[in-house]
PDB file of C-alpha atoms in Angstrom:
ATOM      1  CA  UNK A   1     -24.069  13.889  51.137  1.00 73.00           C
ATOM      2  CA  UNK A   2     -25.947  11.469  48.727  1.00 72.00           C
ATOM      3  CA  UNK A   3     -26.411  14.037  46.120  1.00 80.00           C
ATOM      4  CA  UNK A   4     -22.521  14.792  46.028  1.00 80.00           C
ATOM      5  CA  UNK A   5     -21.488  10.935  46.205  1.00 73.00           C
ATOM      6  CA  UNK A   6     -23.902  10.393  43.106  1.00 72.00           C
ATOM      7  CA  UNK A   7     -22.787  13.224  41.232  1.00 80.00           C
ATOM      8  CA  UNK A   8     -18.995  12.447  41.915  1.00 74.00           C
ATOM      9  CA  UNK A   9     -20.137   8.610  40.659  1.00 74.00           C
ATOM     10  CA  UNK A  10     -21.778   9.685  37.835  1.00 75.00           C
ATOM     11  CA  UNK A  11     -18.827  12.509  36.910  1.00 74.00           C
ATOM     12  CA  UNK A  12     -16.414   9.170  37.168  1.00 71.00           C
ATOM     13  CA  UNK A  13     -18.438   7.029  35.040  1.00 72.00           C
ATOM     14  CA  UNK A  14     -18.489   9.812  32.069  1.00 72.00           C
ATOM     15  CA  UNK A  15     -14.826  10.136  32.584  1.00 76.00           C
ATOM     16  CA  UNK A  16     -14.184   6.262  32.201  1.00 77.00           C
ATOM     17  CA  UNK A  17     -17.022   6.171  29.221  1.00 68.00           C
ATOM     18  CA  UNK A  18     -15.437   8.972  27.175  1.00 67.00           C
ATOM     19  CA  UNK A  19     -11.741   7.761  27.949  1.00 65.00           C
ATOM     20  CA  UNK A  20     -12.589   4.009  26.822  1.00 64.00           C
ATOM     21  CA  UNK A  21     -14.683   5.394  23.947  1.00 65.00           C
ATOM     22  CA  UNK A  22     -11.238   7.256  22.429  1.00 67.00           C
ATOM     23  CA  UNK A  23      -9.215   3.968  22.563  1.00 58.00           C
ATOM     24  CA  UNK A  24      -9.636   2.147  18.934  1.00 56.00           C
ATOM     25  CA  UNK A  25      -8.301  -1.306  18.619  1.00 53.00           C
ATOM     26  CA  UNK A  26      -5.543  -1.870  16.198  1.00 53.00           C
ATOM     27  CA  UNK A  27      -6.972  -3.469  12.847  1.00 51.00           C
ATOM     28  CA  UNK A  28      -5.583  -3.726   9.308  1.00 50.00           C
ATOM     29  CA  UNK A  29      -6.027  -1.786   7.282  1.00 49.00           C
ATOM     30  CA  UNK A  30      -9.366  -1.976   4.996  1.00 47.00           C
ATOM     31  CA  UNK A  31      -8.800  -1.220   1.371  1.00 47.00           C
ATOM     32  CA  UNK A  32      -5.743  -2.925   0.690  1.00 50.00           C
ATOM     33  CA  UNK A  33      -3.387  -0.583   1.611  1.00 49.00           C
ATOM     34  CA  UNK A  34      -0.564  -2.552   2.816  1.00 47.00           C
ATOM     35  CA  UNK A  35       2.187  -1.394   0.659  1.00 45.00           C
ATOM     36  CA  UNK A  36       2.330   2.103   2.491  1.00 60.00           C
ATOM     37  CA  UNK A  37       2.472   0.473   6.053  1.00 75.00           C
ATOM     38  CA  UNK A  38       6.327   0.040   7.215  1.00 83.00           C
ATOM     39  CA  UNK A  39       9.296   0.553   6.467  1.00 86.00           C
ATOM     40  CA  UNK A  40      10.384   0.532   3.010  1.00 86.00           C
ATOM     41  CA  UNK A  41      12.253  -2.959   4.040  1.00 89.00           C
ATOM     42  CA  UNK A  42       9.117  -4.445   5.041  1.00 90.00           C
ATOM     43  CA  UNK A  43       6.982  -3.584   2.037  1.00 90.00           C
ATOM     44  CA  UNK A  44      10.381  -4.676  -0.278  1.00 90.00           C
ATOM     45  CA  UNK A  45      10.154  -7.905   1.401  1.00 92.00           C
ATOM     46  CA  UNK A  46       5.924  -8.541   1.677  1.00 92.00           C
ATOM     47  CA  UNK A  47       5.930  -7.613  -1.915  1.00 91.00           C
ATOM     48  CA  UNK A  48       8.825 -10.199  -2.942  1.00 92.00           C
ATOM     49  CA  UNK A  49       7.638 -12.778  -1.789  1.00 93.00           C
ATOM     50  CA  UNK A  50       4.023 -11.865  -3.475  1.00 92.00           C
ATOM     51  CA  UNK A  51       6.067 -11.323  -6.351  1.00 91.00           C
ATOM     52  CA  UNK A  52       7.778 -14.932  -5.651  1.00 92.00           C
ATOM     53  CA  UNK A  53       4.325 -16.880  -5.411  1.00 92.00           C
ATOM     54  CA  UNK A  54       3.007 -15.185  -8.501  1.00 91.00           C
ATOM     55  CA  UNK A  55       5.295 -15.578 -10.695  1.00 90.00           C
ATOM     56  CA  UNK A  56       6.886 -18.685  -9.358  1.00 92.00           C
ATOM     57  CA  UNK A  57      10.482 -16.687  -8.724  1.00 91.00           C
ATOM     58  CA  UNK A  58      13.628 -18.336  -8.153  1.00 93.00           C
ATOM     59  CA  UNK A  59      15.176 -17.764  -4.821  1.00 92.00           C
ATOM     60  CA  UNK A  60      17.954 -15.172  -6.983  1.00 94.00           C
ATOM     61  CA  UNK A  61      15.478 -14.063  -8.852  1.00 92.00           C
ATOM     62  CA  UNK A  62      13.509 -13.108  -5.848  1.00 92.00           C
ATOM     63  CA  UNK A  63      16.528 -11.764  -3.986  1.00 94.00           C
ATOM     64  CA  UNK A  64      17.070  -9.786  -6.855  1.00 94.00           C
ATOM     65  CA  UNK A  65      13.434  -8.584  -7.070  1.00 92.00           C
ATOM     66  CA  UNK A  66      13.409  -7.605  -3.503  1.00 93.00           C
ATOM     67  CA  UNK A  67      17.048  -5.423  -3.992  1.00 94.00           C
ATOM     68  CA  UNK A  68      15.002  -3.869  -6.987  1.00 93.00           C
ATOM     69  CA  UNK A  69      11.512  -3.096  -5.046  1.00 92.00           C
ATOM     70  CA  UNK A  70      13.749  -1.932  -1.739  1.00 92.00           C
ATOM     71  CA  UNK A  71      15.623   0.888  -3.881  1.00 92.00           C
ATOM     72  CA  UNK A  72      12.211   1.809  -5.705  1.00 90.00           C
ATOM     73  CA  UNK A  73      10.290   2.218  -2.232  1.00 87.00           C
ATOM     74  CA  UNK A  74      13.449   4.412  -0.874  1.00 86.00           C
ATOM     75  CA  UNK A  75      14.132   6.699  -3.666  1.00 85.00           C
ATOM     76  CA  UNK A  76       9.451   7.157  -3.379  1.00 80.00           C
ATOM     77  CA  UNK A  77       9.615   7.663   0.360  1.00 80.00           C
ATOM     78  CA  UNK A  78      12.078  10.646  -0.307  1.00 80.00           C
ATOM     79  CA  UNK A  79       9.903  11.775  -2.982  1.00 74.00           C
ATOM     80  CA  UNK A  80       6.884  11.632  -0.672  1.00 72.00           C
ATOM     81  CA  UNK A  81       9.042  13.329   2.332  1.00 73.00           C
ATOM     82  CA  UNK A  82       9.336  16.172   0.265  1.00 70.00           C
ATOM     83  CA  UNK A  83       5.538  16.210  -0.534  1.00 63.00           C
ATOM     84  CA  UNK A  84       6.059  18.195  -3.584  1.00 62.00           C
ATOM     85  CA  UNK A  85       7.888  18.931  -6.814  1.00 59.00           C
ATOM     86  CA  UNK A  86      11.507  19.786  -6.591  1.00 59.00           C
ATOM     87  CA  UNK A  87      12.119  23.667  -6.797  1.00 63.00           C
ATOM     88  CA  UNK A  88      10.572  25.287  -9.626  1.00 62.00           C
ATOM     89  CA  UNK A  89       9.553  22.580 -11.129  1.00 67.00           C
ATOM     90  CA  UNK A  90       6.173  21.920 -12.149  1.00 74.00           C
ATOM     91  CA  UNK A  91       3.519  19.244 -11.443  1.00 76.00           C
ATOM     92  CA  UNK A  92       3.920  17.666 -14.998  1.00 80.00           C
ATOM     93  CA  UNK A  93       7.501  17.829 -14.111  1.00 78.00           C
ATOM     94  CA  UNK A  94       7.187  15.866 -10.765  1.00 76.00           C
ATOM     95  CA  UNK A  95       4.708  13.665 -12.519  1.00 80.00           C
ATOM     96  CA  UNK A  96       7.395  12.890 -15.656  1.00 82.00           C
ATOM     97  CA  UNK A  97      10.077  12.477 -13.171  1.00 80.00           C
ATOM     98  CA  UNK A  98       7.744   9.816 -11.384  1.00 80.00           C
ATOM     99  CA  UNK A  99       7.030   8.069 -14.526  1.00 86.00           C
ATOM    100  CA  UNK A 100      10.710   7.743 -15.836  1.00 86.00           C
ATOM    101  CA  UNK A 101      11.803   6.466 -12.415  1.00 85.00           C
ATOM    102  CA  UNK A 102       8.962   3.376 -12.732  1.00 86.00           C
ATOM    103  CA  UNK A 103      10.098   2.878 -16.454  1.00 90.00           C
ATOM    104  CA  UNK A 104      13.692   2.711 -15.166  1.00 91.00           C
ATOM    105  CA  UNK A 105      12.460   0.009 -12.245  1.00 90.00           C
ATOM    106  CA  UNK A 106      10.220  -1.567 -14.967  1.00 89.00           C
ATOM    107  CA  UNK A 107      13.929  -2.044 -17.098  1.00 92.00           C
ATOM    108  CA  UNK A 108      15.536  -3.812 -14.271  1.00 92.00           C
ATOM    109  CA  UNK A 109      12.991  -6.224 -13.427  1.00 90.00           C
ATOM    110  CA  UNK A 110      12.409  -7.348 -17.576  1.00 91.00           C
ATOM    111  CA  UNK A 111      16.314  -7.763 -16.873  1.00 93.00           C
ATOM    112  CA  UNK A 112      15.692 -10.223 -13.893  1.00 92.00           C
ATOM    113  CA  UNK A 113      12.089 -11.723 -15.438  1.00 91.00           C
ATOM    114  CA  UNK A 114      12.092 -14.433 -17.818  1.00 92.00           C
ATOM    115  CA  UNK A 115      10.312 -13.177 -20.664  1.00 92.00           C
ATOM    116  CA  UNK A 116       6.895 -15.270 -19.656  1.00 93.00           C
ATOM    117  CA  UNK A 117       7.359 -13.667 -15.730  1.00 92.00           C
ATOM    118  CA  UNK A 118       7.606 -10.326 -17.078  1.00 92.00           C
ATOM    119  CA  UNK A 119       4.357 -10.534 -19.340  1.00 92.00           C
ATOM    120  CA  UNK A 120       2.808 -12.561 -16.258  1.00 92.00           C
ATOM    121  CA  UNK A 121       4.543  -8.857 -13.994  1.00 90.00           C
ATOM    122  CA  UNK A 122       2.798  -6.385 -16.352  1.00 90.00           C
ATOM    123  CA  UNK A 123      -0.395  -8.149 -16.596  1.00 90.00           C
ATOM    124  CA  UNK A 124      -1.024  -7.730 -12.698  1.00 88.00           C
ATOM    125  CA  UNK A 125       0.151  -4.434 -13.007  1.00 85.00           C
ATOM    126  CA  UNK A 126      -2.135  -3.617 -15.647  1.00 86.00           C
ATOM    127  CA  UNK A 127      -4.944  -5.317 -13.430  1.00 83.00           C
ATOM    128  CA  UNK A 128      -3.893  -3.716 -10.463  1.00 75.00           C
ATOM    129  CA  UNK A 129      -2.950  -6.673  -8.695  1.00 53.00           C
ATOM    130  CA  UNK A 130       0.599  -5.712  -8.202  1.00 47.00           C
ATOM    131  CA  UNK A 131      -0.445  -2.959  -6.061  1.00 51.00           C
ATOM    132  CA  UNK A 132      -2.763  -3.969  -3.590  1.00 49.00           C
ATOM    133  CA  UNK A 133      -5.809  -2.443  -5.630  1.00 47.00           C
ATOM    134  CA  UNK A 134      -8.242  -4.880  -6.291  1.00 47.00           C
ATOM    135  CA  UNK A 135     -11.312  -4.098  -7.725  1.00 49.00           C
ATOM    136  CA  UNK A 136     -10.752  -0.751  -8.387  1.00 50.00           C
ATOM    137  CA  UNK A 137      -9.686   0.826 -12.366  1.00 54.00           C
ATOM    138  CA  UNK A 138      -7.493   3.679 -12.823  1.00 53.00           C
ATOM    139  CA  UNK A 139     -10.473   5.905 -13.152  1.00 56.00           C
ATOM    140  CA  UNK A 140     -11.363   5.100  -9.524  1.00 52.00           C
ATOM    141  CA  UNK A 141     -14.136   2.826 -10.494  1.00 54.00           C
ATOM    142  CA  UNK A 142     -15.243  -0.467  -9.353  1.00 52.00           C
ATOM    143  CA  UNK A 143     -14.336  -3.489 -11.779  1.00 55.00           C
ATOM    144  CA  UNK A 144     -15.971  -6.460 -11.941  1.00 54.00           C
ATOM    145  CA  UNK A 145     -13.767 -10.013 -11.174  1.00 52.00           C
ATOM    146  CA  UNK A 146     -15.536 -12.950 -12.834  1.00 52.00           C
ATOM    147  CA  UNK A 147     -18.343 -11.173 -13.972  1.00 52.00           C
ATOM    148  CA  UNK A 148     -19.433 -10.071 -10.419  1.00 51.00           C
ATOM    149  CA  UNK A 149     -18.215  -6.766  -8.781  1.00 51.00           C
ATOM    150  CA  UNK A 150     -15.541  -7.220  -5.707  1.00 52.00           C
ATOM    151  CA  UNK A 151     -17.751  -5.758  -2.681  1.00 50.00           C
ATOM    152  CA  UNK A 152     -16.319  -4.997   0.728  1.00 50.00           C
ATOM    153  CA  UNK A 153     -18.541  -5.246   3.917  1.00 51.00           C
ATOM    154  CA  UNK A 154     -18.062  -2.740   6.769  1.00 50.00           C
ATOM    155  CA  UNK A 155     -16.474  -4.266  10.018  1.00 52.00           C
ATOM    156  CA  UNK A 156     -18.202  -4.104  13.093  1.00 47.00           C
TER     157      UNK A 156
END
């Protein structure tokens, strides 16, 4: 009787170990990757307003911005939905098509920018600001902010 007791205990505890041990607590996102979470309204409007405070924006410039940035992230998300080039076309394709699309954006917001904003705009693209990826070059490589590299501890 004490041997089945204990082994129905101990069968209960591995249960409740294993089941808590599957649960993960909901944390941001490490690595800046913010502008893929939500919807495409929510990263139009978190990066407006980053946009705003950069680049000291008026509030129709800003408007204007965010209209802009909540097009851009629609027409990308039904790029991404599709996950690959259109039919018979080619990856150079897909990637040209992607690359006149941010030229076209890039038109309308030197249209909205004064002429100092929009040098101010393409300088944090250019330093990856803009995007959320700090401390990282195009080649995937750590860059160095002040003369000391940007380095990210693990959370526990």
């Amino acid at each position: 009787m004490k041997r089945s007791l204990f082994s129905l205990l101990a069968a209960f505890a591995l249960t409740i170990g294993a089941a808590a041990a599957q649960t993960q607590p909901s944390t941001p996102p490490v690595g800046g990757r913010e502008h893929r979470q939500g919807t495409p309204e929510e990263r139009a409007t978190r990066r407006s307003q980053k946009l705003t405070q950069e680049l000291g924006l008026s509030a129709d410039q800003s408007s204007r911005i965010k209209q802009i940035l909540l097009t851009r992230d629609q027409e990308m998300q039904a790029l991404r939905t599709q996950g690959k080039p259109a039919e018979g076309a080619s990856r150079e394709q897909f990637g040209a098509q992607m690359k006149a699309n941010r030229a076209k954006y890039d038109a309308q917001f030197k249209e909205v920018l004064t002429a100092d904003q929009y040098t101010k705009y393409t300088q944090l693209q250019k330093n990856g600001r803009g995007h959320g990826h700090d401390g990282i070059d195009k080649a995937g490589k750590l860059k160095a902010k002040n003369g000391k590299l940007k380095v990210k501890q693990a959370q526990s």
